[in-house]
CSV table of C-alpha atoms and ligand atoms in Angstrom, one decimal:
chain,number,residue,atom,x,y,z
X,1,UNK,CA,8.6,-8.0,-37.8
X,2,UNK,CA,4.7,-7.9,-37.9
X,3,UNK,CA,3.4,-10.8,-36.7
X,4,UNK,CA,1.2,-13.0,-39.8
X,5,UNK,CA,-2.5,-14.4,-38.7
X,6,UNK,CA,-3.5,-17.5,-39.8
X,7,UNK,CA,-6.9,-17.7,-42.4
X,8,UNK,CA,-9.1,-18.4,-38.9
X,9,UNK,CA,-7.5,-16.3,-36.7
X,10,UNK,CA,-8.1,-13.1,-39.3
X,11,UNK,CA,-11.3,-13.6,-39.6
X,12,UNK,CA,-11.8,-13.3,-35.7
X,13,UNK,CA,-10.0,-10.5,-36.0
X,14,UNK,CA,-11.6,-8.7,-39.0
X,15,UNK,CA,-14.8,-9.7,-37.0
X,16,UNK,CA,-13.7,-8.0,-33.8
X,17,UNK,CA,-12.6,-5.0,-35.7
X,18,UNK,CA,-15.8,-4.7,-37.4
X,19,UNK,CA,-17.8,-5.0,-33.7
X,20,UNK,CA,-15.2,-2.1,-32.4
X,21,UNK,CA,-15.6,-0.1,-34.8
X,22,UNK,CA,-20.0,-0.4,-34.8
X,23,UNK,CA,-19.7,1.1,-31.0
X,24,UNK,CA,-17.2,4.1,-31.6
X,25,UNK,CA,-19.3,7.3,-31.6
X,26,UNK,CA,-16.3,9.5,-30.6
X,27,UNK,CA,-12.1,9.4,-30.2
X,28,UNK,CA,-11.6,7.3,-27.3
X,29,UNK,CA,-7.8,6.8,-25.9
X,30,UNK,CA,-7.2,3.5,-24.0
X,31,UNK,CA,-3.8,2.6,-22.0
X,32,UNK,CA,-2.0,0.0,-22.4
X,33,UNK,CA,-0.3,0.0,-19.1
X,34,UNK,CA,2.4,-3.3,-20.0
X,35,UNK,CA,5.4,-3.5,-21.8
X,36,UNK,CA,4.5,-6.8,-23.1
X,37,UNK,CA,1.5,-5.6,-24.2
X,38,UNK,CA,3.2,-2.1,-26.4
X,39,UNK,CA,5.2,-4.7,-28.0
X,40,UNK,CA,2.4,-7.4,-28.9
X,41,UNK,CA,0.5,-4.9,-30.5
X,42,UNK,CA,2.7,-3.5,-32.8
X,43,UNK,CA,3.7,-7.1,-33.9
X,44,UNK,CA,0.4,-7.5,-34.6
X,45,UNK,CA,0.1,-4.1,-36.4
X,46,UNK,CA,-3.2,-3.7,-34.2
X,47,UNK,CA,-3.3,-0.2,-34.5
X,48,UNK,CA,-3.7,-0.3,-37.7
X,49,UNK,CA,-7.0,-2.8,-37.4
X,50,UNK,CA,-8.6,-0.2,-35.0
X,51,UNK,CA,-10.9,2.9,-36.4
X,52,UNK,CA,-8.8,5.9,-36.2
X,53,UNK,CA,-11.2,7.4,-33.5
X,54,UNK,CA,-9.3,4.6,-31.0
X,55,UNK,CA,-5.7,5.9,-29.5
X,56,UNK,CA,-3.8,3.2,-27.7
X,57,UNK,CA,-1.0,5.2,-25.6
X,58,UNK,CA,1.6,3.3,-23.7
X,59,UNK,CA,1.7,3.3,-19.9
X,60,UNK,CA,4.3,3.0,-17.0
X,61,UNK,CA,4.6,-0.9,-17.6
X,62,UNK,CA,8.0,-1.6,-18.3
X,63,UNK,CA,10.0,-2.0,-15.3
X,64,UNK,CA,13.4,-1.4,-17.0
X,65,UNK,CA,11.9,2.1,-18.1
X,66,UNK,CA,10.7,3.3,-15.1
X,67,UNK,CA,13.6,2.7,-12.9
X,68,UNK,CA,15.1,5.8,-12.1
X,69,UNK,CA,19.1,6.6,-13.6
X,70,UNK,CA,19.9,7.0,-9.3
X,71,UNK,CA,19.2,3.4,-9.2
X,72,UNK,CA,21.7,2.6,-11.8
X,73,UNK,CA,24.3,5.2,-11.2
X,74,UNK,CA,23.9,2.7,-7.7
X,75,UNK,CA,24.6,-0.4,-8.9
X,76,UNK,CA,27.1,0.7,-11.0
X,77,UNK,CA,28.7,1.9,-7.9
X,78,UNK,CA,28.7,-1.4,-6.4
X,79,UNK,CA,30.2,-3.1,-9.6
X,80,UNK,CA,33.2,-0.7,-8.9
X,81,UNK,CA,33.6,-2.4,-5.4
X,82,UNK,CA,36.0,-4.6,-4.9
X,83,UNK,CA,34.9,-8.3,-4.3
X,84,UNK,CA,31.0,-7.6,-5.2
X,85,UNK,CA,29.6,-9.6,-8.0
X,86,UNK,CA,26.8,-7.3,-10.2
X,87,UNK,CA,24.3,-10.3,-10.8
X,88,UNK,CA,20.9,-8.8,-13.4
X,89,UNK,CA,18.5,-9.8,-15.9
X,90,UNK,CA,20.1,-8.8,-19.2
X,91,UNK,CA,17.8,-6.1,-20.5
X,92,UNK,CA,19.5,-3.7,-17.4
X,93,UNK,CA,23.3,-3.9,-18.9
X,94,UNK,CA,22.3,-1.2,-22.0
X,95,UNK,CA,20.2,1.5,-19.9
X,96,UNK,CA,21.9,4.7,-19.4
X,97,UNK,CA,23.1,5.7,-15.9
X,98,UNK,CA,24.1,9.1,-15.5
X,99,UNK,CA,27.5,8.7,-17.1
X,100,UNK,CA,27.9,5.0,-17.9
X,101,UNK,CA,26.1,1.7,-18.0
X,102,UNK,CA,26.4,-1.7,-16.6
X,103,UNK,CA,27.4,-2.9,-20.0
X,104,UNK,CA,30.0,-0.1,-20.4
X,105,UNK,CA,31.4,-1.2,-16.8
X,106,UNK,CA,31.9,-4.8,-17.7
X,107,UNK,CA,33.7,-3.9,-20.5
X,108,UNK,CA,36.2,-2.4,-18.7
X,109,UNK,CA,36.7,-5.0,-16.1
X,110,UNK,CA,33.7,-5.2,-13.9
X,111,UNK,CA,32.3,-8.5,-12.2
X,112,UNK,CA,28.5,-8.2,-13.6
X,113,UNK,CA,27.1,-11.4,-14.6
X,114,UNK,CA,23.6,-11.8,-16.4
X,115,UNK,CA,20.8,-14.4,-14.9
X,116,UNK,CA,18.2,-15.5,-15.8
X,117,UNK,CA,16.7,-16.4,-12.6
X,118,UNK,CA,17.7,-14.7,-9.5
X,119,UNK,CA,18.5,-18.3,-7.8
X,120,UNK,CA,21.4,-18.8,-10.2
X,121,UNK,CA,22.9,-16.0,-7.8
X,122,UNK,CA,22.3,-18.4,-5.2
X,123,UNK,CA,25.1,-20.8,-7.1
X,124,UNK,CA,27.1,-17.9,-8.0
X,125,UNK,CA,27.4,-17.2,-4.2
X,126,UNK,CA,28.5,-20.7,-3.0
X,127,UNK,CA,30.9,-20.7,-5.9
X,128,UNK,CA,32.6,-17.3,-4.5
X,129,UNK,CA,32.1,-17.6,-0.9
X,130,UNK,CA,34.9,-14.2,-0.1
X,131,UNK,CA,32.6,-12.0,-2.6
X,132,UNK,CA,29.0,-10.3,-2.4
X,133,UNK,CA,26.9,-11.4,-4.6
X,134,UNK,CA,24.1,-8.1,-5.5
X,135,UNK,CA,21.3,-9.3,-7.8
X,136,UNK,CA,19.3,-5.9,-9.0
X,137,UNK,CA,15.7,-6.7,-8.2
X,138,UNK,CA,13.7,-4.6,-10.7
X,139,UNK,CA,10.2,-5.4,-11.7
X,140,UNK,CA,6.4,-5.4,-11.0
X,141,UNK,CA,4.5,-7.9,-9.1
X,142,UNK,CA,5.6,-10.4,-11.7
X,143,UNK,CA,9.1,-11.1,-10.5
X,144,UNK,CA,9.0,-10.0,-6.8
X,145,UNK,CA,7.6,-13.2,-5.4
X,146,UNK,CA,10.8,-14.9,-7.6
X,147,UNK,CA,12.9,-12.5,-6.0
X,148,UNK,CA,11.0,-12.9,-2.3
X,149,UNK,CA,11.7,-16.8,-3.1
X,150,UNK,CA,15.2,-16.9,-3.6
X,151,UNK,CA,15.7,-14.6,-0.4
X,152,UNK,CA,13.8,-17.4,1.6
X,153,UNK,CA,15.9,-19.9,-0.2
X,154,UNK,CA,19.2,-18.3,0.6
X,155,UNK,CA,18.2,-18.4,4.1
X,156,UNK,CA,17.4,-21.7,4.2
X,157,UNK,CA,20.6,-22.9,3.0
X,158,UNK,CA,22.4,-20.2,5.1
X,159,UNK,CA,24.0,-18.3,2.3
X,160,UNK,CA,25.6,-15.3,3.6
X,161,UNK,CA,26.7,-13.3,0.6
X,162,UNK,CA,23.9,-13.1,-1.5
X,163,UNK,CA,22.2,-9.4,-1.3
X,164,UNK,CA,19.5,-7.7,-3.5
X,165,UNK,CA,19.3,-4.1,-4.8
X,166,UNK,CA,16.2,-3.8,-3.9
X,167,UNK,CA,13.6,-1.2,-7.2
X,168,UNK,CA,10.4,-3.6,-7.4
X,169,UNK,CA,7.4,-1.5,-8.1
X,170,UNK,CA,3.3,-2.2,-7.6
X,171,UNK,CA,1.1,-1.3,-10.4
X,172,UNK,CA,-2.0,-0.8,-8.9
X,173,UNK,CA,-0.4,2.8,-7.2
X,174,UNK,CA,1.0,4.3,-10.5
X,175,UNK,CA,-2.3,3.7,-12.1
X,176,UNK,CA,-3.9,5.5,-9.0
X,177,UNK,CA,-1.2,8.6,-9.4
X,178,UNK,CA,-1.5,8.7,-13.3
X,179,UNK,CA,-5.3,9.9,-12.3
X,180,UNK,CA,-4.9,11.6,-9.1
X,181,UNK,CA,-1.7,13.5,-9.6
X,182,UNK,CA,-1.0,13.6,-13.1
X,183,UNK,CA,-4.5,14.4,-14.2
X,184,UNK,CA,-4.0,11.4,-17.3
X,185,UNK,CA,-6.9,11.5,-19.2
X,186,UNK,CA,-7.9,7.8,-20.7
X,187,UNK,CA,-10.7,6.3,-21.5
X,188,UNK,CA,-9.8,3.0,-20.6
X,189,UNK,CA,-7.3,0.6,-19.6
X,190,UNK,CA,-5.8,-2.5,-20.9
X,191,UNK,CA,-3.9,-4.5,-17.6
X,192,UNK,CA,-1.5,-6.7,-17.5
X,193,UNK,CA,-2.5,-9.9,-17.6
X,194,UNK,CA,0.8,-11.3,-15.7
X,195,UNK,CA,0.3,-9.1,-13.3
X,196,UNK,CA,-2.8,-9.6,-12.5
X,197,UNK,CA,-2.2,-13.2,-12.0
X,198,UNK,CA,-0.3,-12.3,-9.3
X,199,UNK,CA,-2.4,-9.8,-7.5
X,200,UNK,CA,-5.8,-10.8,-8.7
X,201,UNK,CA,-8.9,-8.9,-9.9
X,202,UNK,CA,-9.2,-6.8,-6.4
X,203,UNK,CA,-6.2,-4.3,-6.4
X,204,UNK,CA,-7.8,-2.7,-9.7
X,205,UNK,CA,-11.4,-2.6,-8.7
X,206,UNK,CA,-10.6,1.0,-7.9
X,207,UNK,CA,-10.3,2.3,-11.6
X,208,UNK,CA,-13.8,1.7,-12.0
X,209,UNK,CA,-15.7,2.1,-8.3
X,210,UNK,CA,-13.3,5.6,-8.1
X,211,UNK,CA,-12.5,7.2,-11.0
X,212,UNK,CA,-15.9,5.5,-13.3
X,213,UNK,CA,-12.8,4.0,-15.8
X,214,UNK,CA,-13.8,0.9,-17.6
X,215,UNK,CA,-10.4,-1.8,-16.9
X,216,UNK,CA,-10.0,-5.3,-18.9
X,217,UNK,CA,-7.1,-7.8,-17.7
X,218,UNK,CA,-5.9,-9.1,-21.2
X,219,UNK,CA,-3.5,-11.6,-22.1
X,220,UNK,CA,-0.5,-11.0,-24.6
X,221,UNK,CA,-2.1,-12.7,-28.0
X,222,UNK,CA,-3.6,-10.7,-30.9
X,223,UNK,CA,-7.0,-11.9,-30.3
X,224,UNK,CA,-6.6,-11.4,-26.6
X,225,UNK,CA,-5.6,-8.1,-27.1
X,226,UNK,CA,-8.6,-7.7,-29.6
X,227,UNK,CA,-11.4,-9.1,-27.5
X,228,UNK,CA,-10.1,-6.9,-24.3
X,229,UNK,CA,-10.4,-3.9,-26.4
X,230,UNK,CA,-13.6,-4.5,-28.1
X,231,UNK,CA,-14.4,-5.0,-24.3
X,232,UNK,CA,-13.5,-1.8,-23.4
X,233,UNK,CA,-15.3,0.2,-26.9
X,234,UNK,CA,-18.4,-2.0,-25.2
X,235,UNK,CA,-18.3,-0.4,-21.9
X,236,UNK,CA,-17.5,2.8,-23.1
X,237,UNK,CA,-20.6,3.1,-25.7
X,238,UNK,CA,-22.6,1.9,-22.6
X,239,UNK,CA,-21.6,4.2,-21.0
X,240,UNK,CA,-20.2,1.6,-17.9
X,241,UNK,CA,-17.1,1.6,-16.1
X,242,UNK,CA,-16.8,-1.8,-14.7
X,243,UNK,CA,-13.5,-4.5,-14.0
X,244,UNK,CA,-13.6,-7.2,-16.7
X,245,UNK,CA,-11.1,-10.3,-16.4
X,246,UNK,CA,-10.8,-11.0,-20.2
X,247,UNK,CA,-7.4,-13.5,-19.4
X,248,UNK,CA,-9.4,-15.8,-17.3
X,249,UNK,CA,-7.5,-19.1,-18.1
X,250,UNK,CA,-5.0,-17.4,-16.3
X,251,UNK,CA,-5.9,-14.9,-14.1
X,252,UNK,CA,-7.9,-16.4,-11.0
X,253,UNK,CA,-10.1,-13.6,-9.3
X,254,UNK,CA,-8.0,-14.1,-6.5
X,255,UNK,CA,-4.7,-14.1,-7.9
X,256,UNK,CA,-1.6,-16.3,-6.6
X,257,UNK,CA,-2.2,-16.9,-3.1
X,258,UNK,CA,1.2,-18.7,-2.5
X,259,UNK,CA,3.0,-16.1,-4.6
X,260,UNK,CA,1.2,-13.3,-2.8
X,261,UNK,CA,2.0,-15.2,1.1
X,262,UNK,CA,5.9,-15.3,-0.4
X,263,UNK,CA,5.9,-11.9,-1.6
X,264,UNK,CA,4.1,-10.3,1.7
X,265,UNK,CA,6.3,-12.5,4.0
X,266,UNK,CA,9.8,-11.1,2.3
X,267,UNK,CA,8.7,-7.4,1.4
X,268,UNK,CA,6.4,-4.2,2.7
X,269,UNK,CA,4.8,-1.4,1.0
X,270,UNK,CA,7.4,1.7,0.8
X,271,UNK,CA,7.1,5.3,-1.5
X,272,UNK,CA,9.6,5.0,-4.1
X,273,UNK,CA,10.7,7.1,-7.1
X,274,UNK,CA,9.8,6.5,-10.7
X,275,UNK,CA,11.9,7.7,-13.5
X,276,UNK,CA,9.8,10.4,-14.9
X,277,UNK,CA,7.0,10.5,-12.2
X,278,UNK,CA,9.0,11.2,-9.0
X,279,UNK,CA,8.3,9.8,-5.7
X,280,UNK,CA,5.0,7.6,-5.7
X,281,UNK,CA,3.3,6.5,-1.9
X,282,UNK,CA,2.9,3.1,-1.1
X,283,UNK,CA,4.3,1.9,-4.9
X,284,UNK,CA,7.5,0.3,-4.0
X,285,UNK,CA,8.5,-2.9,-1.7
X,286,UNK,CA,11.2,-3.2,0.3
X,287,UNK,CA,12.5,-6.1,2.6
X,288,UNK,CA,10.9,-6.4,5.7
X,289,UNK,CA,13.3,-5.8,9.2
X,290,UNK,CA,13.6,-9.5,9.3
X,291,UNK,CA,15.3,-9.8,5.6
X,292,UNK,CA,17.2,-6.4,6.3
X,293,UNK,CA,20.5,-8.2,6.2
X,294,UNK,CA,19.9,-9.5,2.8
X,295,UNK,CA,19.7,-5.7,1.5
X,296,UNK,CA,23.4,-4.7,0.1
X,297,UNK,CA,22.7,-1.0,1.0
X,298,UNK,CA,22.5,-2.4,4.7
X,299,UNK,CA,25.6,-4.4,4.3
X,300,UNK,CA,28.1,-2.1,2.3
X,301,UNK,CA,26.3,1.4,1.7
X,302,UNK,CA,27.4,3.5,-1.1
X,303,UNK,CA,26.8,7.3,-1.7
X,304,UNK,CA,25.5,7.8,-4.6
X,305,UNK,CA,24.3,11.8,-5.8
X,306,UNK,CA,21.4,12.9,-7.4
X,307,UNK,CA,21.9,14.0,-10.8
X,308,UNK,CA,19.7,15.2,-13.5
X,309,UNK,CA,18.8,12.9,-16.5
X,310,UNK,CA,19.1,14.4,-20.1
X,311,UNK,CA,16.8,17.5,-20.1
X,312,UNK,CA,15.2,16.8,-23.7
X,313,UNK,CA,14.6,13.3,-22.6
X,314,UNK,CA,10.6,12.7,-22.5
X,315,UNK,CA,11.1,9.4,-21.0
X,316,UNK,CA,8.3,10.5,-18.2
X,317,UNK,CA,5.9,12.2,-20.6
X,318,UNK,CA,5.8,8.9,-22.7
X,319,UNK,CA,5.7,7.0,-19.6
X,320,UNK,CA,2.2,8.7,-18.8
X,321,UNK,CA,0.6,8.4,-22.2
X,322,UNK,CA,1.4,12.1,-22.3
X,323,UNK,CA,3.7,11.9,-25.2
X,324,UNK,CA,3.9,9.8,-28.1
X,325,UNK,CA,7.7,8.6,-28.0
X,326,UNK,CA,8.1,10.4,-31.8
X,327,UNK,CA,7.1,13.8,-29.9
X,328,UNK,CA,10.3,13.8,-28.8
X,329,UNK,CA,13.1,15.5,-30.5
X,330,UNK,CA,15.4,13.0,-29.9
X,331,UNK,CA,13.7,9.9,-30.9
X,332,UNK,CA,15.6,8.2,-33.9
X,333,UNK,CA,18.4,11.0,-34.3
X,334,UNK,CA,20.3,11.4,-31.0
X,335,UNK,CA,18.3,8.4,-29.6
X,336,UNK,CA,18.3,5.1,-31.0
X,337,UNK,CA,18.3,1.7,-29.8
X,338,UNK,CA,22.3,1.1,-30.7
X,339,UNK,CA,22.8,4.7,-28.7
X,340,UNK,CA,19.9,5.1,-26.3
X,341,UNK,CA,19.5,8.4,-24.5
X,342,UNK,CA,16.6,7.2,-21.9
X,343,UNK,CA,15.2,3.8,-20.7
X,344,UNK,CA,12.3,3.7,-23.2
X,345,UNK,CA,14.5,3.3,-25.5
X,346,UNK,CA,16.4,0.5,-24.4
X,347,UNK,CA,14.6,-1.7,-23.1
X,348,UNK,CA,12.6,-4.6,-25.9
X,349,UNK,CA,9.6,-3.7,-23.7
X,350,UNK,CA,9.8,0.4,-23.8
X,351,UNK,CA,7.6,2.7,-25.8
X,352,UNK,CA,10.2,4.5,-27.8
X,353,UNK,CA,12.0,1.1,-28.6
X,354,UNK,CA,8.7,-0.3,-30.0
X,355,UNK,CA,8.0,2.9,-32.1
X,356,UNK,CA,11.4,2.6,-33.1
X,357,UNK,CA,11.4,-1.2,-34.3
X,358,UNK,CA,8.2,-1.0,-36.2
X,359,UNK,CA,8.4,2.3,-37.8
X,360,UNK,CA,5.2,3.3,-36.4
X,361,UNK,CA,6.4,7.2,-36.3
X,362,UNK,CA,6.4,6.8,-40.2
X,363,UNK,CA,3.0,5.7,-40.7
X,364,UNK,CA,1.3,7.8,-38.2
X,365,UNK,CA,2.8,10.9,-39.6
D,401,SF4,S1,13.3,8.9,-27.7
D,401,SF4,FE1,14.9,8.6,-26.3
D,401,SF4,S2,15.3,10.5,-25.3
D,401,SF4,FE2,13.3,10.6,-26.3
D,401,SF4,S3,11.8,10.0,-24.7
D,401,SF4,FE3,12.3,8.2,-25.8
D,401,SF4,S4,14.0,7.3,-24.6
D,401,SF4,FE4,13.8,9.4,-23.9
C-alpha cells in the first residue's frame, strides 16, 4: 500500500522534489544501505517523485537478508536437539536454509518459539529449567546492545540455560568492503538512522575523508527521506563529499554511550560471512571469553556442512546495489514471497520483497 501525504506534507514534498531536481546535471545512483529505509520509500512511492537521472539501489541493510543459509542450516540443527528451545524474532521462521526452514521444523514438531524481545527468553528459561534455551541473535548495531543486555541480565539472576546463536553484524565494515572489495560504484549514501543512533556520526566519517562519498543519516519518514536526499543531490552538484546528520532529533553525534558500554562489555569485533559477500574483517561481534559460556556452540556444538545456496539466486548481487532484485530470473516466478527462494525475499525488509509488494518491476519496465 502507498503511503497518502497530507495537503502540507505534499507540498514539502513537491517543494523538495523541485530543489532535487534544480541540482541534477547528470544520473547520480545513491544507496540506501537500510531495510527500513527500501521499504519506506516504496510506501511513499519516492522513486517516482525523484528525476529519473536519480537511482536509489538497495544495500546490505537487512539483517535477515544477509545472514548466511550456514547460519540457518545451524539453528535448525539445534531445533532438532533434544531438550533445546529455538527462541527468534519472527521474520527468521520463513528464510530458506539449505533444505528446510525454522517454520517448516516447527511444524513438524520442533520447540521454536517467536519473541519479541530477547529477555522473554530469559522467562522461557526459568520456566524450563532441564532445557537450553538458544535465542538466534541476528542484527546490526540496533539489536546487539538488547542482545548484550539480556546476557548481562541472565547473569545477574544466574540463569544457566539461556545461550545465544551468536550472527550480529556492523555496518560501518560492509560499507567499507562494498568500496574496497567490491568496487560498488555510488554516488551517495542514505544511513540508517537507527543505527547511527547507536554508533554515532564517527564510524562513517570514513565514506567521505576516504573514499570523497557524500553520507546523510536519515530517519524513516517521507520527508526525512526527502530532505536527506536533496542533501545528498546538494553535495553532489557541489561537488563535496562531506558526513551530514539529517536525523538529528535522534541521532546524537556521539551516539548511545550506555548502549555502546553494554554492547563493548558483552561482544568483540570478529570477521564473519555475509550471504552473498563472503567473509568480511572486523564486521561481526562475538561474545567476549568472559560471556563464552553463554554461546550454545561452546555449550553443545553441532556440525553443520557448507552447502551451496541456489545458483540462480542473486541475493548477493542485489545485496550490493549490483542488481536490481527484477534482474533476476527468479523474481516473481520461482520466487515469491509465499515460496521464497533467497532471504531478500523473505524478509518485510529485503529488496526483492519490497519490489515484489509494490510492483515496482512493472513500472520501471
Ligand atoms: S528474487 Fe529470490 S532468488 Fe532472486 S535474488 Fe531475490 S531472493 Fe534471490
Amino acid at each position: 500500500m502507498v503511503v497518502e501525504l497530507d495537503m502540507e506534507l505534499q507540498t514539502m514534498a513537491a517543494f523538495l522534489t523541485r530543489q532535487i531536481d534544480g541540482l541534477i546535471t547528470r544520473p547520480i545512483r545513491l544507496m540506501e544501505v537500510c531495510g527500513t529505509h527500501t521499504v519506506a520509500i516504496f510506501k511513499a512511492a519516492i522513486r517516482q517523485l525523484l528525476p529519473a537521472q536519480v537511482e536509489l539501489v538497495s544495500g546490505p541493510g537487512c539483517p535477515v537478508c544477509v545472514t548466511p543459509s550456514r547460519y540457518l542450516d545451524t539453528a535448525i540443527a539445534y531445533s532438532r536437539e533434544k531438550g533445546v528451545i529455538v527462541t527468534t524474532f519472527g521474520d527468521m521462521m520463513r528464510v530458506p536454509g539449505t533444505d528446510s526452514t525454522l517454520s517448516e521444523q516447527r511444524a513438524a514438531g520442533a520447540d521454536i518459539r517467536m519473541v519479541y524481545s530477547p529477555l522473554e527468553c530469559i522467562e522461557i528459561a526459568k520456566s524450563n529449567p532441564l532445557k537450553r534455551v538458544v535465542f538466534l541473535a541476528v542484527g546490526f548495531e540496533t539489536t546487539a546492545p538488547l542482545v548484550a543486555g539480556t546476557i548481562l541480565t541472565a547473569q545477574a539472576a544466574g540463569v544457566k540455560n539461556f545461550f545465544v546463536l551468536p550472527a550480529h553484524k556492523r555496518v560501518p565494515p560492509v560499507l567499507q568492503a562494498l568500496l574496497s572489495n567490491a568496487g560498488v560504484q555510488v554516488d551517495g549514501f542514505l544511513l540508517p538512522g537507527n543505527v547511527c543512533a547507536i554508533t554515532g556520526e564517527q564510524p562513517f566519517e570514513f565514506l567521505a575523508s576516504q573514499y570523497q562519498i557524500p553520507a546523510v543519516i536519515a530517519g524513516f519518514s517521507p520527508l526525512e527521506i526527502l530532505q536527506a536526499i536533496y542533501r545528498l543531490a546538494k553535495q553532489i552538484h557541489a561537488g563535496e563529499a562531506r558526513l551530514e546528520n539529517q536525523y538529528k532529533q535522534v541521532v546524537r553525534p556521539e551516539g548511545n554511550l550506555t548502549a555502546v558500554r553494554i554492547l563493548n562489555q558483552v561482544y568483540g569485533e570478529a570477521d564473519t560471512d555475509w550471504r552473498g559477500l563472503g567473509c568480511i574483517a572486523r564486521s561481526g561481534l562475538v561474545l567476549r571469553s568472559t560471556y563464552h559460556s553463554f554461546d550454545i556452540r561452546t555449550a553443545l556444538p553441532v556440525t553443520v556442512p557448507d552447502r551451496p545456496v541456489h545458483s540462480a539466486c542473486r541475493c548477493g548481487e542485489v545485496l550490493q546495489g549490483k542488481a536490481l532484485p527484477r534482474e533476476c530470473l527468479l523474481f516473481g516466478t520461482a520466487c515469491t514471497p509465499e515460496q521464497p527462494i533467497g532471504a531478500c525475499m523473505v524478509s518485510v525488509e529485503g529488496a526483492c520483497a519490497a519490489w515484489y509488494q509494490y510492483g515496482s518491476w512493472r513500472w520501471q519496465g
